[in-house]
Coordinates of C-alpha atoms and ligand atoms in Angstrom, one line a residue:
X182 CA 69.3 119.8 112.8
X183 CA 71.1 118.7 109.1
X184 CA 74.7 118.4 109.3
X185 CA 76.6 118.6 106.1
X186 CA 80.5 116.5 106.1
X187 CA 82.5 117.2 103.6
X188 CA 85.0 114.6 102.3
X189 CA 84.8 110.8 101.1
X190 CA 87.1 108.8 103.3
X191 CA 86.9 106.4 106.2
X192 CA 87.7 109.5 108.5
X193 CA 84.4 111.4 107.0
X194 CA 83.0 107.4 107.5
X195 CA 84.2 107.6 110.8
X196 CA 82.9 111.2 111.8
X197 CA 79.2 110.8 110.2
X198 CA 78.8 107.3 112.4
X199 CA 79.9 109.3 115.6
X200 CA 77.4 111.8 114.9
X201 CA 74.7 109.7 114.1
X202 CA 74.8 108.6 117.8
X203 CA 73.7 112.2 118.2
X204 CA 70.0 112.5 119.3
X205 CA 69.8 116.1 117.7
X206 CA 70.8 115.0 114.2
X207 CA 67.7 114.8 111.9
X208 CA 69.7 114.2 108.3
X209 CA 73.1 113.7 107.8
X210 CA 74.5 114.8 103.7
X211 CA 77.8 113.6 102.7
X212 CA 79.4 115.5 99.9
X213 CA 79.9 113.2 98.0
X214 CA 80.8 110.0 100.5
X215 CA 81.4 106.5 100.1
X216 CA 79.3 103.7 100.3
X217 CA 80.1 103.1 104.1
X218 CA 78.0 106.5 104.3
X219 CA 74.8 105.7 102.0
X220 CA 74.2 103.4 104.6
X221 CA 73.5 105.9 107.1
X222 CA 73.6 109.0 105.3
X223 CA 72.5 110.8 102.3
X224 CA 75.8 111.1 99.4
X225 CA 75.3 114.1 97.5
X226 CA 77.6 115.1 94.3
X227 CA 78.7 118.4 94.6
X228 CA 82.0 119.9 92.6
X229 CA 83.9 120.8 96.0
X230 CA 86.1 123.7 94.0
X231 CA 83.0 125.7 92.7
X232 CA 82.3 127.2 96.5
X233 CA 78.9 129.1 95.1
X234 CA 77.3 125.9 93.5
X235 CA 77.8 124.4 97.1
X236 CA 76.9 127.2 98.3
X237 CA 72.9 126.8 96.7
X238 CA 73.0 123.1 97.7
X239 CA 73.6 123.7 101.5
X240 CA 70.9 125.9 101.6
X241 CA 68.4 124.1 99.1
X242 CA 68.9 121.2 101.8
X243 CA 68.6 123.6 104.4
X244 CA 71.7 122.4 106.0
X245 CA 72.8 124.0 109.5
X246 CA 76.2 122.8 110.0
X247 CA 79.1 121.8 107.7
X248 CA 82.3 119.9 109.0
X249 CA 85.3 119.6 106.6
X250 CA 87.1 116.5 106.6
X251 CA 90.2 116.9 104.4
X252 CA 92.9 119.3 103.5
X253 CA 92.1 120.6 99.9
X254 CA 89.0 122.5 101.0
X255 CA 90.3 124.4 103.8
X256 CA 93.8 125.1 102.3
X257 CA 91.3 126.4 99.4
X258 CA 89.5 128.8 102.1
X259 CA 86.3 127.2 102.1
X260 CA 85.2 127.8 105.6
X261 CA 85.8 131.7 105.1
X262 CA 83.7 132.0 102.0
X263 CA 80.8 129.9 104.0
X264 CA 81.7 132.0 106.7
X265 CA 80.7 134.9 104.7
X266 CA 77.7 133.6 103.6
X267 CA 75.9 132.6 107.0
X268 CA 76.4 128.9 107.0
X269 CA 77.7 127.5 110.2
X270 CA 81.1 125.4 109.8
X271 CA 83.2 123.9 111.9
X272 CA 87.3 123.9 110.4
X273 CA 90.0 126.9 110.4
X274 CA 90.5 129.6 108.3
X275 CA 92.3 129.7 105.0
X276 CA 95.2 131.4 106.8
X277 CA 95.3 129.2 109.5
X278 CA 95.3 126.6 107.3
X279 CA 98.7 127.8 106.1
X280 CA 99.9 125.4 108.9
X281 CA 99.3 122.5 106.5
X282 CA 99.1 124.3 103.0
X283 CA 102.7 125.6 103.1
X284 CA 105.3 123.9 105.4
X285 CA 107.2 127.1 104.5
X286 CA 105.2 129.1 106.8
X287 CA 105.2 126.7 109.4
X288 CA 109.0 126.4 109.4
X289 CA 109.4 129.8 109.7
X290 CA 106.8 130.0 112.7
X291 CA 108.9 127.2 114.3
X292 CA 111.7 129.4 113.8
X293 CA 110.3 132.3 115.5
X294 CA 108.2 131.1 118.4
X295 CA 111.1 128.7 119.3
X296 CA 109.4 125.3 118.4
X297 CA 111.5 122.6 118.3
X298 CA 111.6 120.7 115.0
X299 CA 114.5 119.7 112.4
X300 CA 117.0 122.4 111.3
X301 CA 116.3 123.4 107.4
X302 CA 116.7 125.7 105.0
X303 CA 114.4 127.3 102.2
X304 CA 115.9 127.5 98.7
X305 CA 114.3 129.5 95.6
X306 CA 116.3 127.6 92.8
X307 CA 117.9 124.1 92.0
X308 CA 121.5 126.1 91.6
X309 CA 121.2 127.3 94.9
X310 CA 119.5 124.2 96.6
X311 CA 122.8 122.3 94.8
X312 CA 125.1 124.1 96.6
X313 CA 123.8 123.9 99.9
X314 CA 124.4 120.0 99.5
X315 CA 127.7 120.5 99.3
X316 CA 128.0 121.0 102.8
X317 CA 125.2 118.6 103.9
X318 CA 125.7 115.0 106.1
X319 CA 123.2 112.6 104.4
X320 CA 120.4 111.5 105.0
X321 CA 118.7 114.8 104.4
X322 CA 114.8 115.5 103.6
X323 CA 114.1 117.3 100.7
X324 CA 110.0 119.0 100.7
X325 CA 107.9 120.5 98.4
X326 CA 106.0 123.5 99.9
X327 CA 102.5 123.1 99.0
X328 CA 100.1 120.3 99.5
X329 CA 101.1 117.1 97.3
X330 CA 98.5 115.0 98.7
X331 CA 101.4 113.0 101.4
X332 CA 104.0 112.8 98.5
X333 CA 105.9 115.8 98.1
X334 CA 108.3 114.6 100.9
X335 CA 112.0 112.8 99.8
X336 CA 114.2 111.2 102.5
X337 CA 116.9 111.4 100.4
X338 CA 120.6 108.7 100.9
X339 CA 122.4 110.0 99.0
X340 CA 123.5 113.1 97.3
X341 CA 121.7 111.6 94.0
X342 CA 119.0 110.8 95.2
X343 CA 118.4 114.7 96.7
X344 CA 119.3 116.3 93.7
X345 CA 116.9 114.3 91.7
X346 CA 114.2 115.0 94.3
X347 CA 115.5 119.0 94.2
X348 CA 114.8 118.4 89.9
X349 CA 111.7 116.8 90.6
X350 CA 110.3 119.4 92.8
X351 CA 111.6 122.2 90.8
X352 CA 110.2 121.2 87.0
X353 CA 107.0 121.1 88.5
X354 CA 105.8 117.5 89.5
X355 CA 103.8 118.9 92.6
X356 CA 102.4 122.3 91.1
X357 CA 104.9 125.0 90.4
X358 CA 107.2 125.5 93.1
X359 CA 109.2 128.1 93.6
X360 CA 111.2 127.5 96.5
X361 CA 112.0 124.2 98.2
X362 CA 113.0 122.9 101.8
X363 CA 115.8 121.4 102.6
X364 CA 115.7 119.4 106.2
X365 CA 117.7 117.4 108.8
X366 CA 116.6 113.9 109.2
X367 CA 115.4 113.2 112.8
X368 CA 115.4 110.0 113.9
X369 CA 112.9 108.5 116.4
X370 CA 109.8 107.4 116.6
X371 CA 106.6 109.6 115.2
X372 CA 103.3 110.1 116.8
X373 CA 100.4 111.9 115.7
X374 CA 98.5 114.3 118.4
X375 CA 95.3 115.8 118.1
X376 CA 93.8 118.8 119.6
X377 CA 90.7 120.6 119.3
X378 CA 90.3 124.4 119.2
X379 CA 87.2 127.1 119.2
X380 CA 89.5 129.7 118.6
X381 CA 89.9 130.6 122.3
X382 CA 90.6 127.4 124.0
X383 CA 92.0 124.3 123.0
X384 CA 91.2 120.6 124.3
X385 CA 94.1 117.7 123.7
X386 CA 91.9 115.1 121.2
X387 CA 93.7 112.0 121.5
X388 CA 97.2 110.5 120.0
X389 CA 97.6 107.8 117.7
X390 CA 100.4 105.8 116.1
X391 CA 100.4 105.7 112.1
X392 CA 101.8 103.4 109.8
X393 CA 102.4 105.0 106.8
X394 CA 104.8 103.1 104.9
X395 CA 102.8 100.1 102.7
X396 CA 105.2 97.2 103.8
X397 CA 105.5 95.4 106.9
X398 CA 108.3 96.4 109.3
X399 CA 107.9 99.8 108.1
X400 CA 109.2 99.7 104.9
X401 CA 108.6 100.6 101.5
X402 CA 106.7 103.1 100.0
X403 CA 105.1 106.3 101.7
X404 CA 101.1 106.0 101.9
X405 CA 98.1 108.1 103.0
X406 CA 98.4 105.4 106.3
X407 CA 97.9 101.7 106.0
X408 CA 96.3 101.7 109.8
X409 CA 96.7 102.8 113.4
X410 CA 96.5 102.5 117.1
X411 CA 95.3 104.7 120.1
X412 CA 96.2 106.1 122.3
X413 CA 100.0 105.9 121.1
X414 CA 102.2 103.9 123.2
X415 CA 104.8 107.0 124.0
X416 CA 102.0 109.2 125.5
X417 CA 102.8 109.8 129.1
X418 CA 101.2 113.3 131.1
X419 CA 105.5 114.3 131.2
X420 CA 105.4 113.9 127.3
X421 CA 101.9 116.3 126.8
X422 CA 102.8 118.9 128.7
X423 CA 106.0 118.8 126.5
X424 CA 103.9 118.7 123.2
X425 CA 101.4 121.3 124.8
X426 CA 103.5 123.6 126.1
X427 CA 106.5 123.8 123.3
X428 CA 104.8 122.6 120.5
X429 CA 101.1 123.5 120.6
X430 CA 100.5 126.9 122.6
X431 CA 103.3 128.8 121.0
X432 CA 101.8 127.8 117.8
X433 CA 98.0 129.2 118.6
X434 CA 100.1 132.2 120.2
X435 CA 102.0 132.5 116.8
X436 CA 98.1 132.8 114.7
X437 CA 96.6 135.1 117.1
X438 CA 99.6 137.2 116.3
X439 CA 99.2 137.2 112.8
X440 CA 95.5 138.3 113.9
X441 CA 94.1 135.3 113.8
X442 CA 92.8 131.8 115.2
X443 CA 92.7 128.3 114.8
X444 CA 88.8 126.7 115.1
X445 CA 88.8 123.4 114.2
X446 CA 91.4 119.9 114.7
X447 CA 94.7 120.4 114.5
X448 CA 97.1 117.4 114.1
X449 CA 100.4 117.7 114.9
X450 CA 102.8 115.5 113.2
X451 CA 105.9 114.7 115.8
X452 CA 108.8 113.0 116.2
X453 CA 109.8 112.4 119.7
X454 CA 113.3 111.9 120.4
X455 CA 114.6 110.7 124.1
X456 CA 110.8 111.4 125.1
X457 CA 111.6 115.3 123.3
X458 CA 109.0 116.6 120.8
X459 CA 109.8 117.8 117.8
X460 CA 107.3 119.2 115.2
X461 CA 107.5 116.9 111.7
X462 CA 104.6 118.7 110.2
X463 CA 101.0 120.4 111.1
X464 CA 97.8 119.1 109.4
X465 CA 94.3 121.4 109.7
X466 CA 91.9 118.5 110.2
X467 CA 92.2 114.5 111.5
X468 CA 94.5 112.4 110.5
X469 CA 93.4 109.3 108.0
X470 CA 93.4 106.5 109.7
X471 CA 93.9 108.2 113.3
X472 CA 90.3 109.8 113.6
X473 CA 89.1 106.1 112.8
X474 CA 90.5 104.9 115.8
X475 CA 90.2 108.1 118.3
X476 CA 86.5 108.6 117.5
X477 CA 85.1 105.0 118.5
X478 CA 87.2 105.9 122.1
X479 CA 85.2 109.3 122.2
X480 CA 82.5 109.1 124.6
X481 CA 81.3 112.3 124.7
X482 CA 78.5 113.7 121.9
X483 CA 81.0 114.4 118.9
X484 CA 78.2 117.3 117.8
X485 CA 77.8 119.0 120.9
X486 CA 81.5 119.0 120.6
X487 CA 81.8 121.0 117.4
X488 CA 79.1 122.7 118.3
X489 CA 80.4 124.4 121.6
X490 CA 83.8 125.2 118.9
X491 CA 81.7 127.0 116.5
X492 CA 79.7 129.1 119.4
X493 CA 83.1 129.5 121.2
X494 CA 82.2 127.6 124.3
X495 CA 84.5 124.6 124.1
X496 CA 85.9 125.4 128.3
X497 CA 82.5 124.3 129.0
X498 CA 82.7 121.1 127.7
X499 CA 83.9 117.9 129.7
X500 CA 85.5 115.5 127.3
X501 CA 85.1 111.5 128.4
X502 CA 86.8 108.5 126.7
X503 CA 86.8 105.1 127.0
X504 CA 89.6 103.4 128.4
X505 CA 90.2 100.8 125.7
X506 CA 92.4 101.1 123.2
X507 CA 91.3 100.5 119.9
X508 CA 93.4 99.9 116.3
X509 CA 92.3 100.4 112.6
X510 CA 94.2 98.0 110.1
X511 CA 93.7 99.4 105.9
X512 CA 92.4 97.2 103.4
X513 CA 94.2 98.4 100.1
X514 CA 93.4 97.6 96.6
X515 CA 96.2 95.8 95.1
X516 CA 99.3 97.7 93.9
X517 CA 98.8 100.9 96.2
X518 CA 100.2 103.6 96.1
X519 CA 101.5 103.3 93.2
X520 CA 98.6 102.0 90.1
X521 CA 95.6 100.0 91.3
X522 CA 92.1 99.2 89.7
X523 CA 88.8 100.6 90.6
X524 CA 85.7 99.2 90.2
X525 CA 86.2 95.7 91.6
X526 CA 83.3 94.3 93.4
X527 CA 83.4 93.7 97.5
X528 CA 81.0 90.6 97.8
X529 CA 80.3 89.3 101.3
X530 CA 80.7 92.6 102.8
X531 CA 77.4 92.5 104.4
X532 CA 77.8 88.7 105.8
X533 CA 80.6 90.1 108.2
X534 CA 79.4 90.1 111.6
X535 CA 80.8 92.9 114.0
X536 CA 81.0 92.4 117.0
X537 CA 79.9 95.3 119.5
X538 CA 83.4 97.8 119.8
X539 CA 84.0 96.7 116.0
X540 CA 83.1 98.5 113.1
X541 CA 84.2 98.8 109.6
X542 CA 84.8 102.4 107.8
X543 CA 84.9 103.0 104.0
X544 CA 86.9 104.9 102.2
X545 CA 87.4 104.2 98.6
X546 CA 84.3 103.0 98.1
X547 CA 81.0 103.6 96.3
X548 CA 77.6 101.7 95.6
X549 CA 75.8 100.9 92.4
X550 CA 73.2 98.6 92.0
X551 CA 73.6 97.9 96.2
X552 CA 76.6 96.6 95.5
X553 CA 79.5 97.7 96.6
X554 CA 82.4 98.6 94.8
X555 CA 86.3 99.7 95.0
X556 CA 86.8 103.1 94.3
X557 CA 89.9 103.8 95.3
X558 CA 93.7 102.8 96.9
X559 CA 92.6 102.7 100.6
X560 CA 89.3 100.7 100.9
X561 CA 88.1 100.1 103.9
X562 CA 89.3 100.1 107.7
X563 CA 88.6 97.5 109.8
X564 CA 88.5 99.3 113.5
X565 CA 88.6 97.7 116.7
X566 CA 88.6 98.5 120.3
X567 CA 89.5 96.5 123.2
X568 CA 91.9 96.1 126.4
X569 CA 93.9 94.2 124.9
X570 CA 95.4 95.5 120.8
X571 CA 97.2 92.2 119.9
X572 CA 93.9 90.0 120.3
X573 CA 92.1 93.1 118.7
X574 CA 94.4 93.0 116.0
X575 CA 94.0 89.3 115.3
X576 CA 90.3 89.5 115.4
X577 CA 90.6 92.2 112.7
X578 CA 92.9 89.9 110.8
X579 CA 90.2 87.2 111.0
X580 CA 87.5 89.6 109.6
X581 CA 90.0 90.9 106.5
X582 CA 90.2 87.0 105.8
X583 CA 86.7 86.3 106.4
X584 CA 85.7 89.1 103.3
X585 CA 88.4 87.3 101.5
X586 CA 88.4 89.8 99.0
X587 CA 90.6 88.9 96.0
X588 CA 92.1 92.4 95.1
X589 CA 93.6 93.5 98.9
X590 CA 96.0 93.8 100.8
X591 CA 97.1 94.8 104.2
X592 CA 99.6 94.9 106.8
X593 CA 99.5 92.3 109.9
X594 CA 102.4 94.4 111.9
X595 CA 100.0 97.1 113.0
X596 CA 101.6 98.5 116.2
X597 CA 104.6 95.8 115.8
X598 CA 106.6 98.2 117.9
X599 CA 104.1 97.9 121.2
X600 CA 104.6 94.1 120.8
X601 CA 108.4 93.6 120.0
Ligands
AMP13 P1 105.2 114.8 106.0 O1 104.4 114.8 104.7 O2 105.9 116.1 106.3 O3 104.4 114.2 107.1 O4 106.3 113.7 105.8 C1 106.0 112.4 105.5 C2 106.8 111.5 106.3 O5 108.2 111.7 106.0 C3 106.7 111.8 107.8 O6 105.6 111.1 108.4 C4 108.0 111.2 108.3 O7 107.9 109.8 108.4 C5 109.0 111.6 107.2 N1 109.7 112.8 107.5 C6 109.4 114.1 107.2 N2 110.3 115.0 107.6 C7 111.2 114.3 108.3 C8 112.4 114.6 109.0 N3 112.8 115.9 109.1 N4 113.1 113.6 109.6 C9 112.7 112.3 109.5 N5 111.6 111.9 108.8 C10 110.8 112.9 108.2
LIG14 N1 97.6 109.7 108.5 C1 98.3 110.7 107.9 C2 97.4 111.9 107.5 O1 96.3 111.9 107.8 O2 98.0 112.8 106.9

């Protein structure tokens, strides 16, 4: 069969290697990709917001399945207008999708399913939103509803600082908004947990650990994730019932009452506090850079994985991992997240020699001229898997230095906490 992945990061890198280990997969089309996927797949420019254009494509190619990798897509309702047209996709709904497109409506889910996560308030103005932090012990997280692409999120010190971040919101730096959350600040330590879902039945997917500030010691700046580990250190079977049973179930409950499902991954966001769950924030896909280190661990066939979602079979299928662990550290262009350059070359890339269990995943990327160039603030991921992370770790530091490439960075501290 030809699959079709949507998306051009090193978790749509990540997901067109794993199927490619697929026996059933004839051609593989990444809309557009990276050059990480040219190497095994065909990149094909497409305008991902003009659904009937993409539409023609799928079937010109006579594609049989599309996967959706990112947000934007789904939150957009692209799997129910392919839906409608008669093209196999694996990803949830545009209402399900909710979860992640409006943290509004997965608040107030929380709030009425009894899901444990910080204690908030929604606010439709700046006056009102003032007032409340009158009355409010800092620090306090101020949110923007929609999707801001991981940046609409202020842990806010001081008064100050919130009401700038109230402003902020408000005139409009994230799309209009026109209301904002207001949060308590939990304090633990966050782990990201995966499920996958046909709708009917759900499967647990893996955890991972993210690092998502860009300096060392977790500080600095937010970031899309400057690299993982897996499984995450606070997973124990005490813990995932917890998450299951609180967290997850009530939530799939709460969809099917609103008539209807979730197909697809779902990522929860958590913060886990005296080994308690509670529910930072939902994502509708795989995490970026978690799927790049829970898909080398999957053994079973990633397609016939999605595949038993789509035909609503998934209780038949029996899903194996390997026991290692594995960890992804980011190669970033420099200044990330804040202004970078594109277009610098990557030489040397192909005189890196992997080792088996190692594998490197593109994201901002792209080829001209077979050479490689950087196209963005996340570059590549170096993954590894082994028993043992902290020799993993400092083999995947060796291979960063050995590319030696002059405009990244990275963080060495990936998974500091497991080794503290
Ligand atoms: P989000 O986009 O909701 O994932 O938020 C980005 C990051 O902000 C999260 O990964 C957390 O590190 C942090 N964060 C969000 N909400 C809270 C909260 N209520 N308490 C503490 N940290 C939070
Ligand atoms: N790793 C964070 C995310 O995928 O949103």
């Amino acid at each position: 069969m030809n699959v079709g992945i949507i998306g051009s990061g090193g978790r749509e890198h990540a997901i067109c290697a794993s199927l490619r280990k697929s026996g059933k997969i004839k051609e593989i089309y990444c809309f557009p990709g990276n050059a990480g996927t040219s190497f095994i797949a065909k990149n094909t420019e497409a305008d991902l917001t003009n659904f009937e254009e993409l539409k023609k494509l799928i079937q010109k190619l006579k594609i049989d399945l599309i996967i959706i990798g990112p947000e934007k897509p789904l939150v957009d309702g692209m799997v129910d207008f392919l839906k409608k047209n008669k093209i196999k996709v694996f990803g949830p709904s545009k209402i399900a999708s909710q979860l992640e497109g409006s943290k509004i409506f997965t608040k107030n889910l929380c709030k009425k399913y009894n899901i444990p996560t910080a204690n908030f308030g929604v606010f439709n103005n700046v006056k009102e939103s003032l007032l409340f932090l009158d009355k409010c012990e800092f620090p306090i997280v101020v949110k923007a509803d929609g999707l801001a692409a991981g940046k609409g999120v202020y842990i806010c010190e001081t008064l100050e600082h919130s009401v700038n971040a109230i402003k902020e919101i408000f005139n409009g730096k994230f799309g209009v908004a026109e209301k904002v959350l207001i949060e308590e600040f939990l304090e633990g330590e966050e782990m990201s947990f995966f499920i996958i879902s046909d709708g009917e039945n759900y499967k647990k997917f893996g955890s991972a650990q993210d690092h998502k500030r860009v300096l060392e010691g977790d500080k600095g700046k937010n970031t899309g994730g400057m690299g993982a580990y897996s499984p995450s250190r606070l997973e124990s079977e005490d813990l995932n019932k917890k998450i299951l049973e609180k967290i997850v179930e009530p939530t799939l409950k709460g969809l099917k009452d609103l008539d209807t499902d979730f197909v697809g991954f779902l990522y929860a966001g958590l913060m886990i506090i005296k080994n308690e769950p509670f529910l930072i924030e939902y994502n509708v896909r795989m995490g970026d850079p978690e799927c790049q280190t829970i898909l080398p661990r999957l053994k079973t066939d990633l397609l016939e994985v999605i595949d038993a979602c789509i035909n609503k079979n998934l209780k038949e299928i029996k899903l194996d991992w390997f026991d290692e662990k594995s960890i992804c550290i980011v190669l970033c262009s420099k200044g990330y997240p804040d202004k970078y350059q594109n277009n610098i070359e990557i030489k040397k890339l192909e005189k890196i020699k992997l080792e088996d269990n190692s594998y490197i995943y593109h994201a901002g990327t792209k080829i001209k001229d077979s050479k490689v160039y950087s196209n963005g603030g996340r570059v590549l991921n170096f993954v590894t898997k082994s028993k043992n992370l902290k020799e993993s770790r400092n083999d995947l530091i060796n291979l960063i230095n050995d590319l030696n490439w002059e405009n990244g960075f990275f963080r060495k501290d990936i998974g500091f906490k497991i080794f503290e």
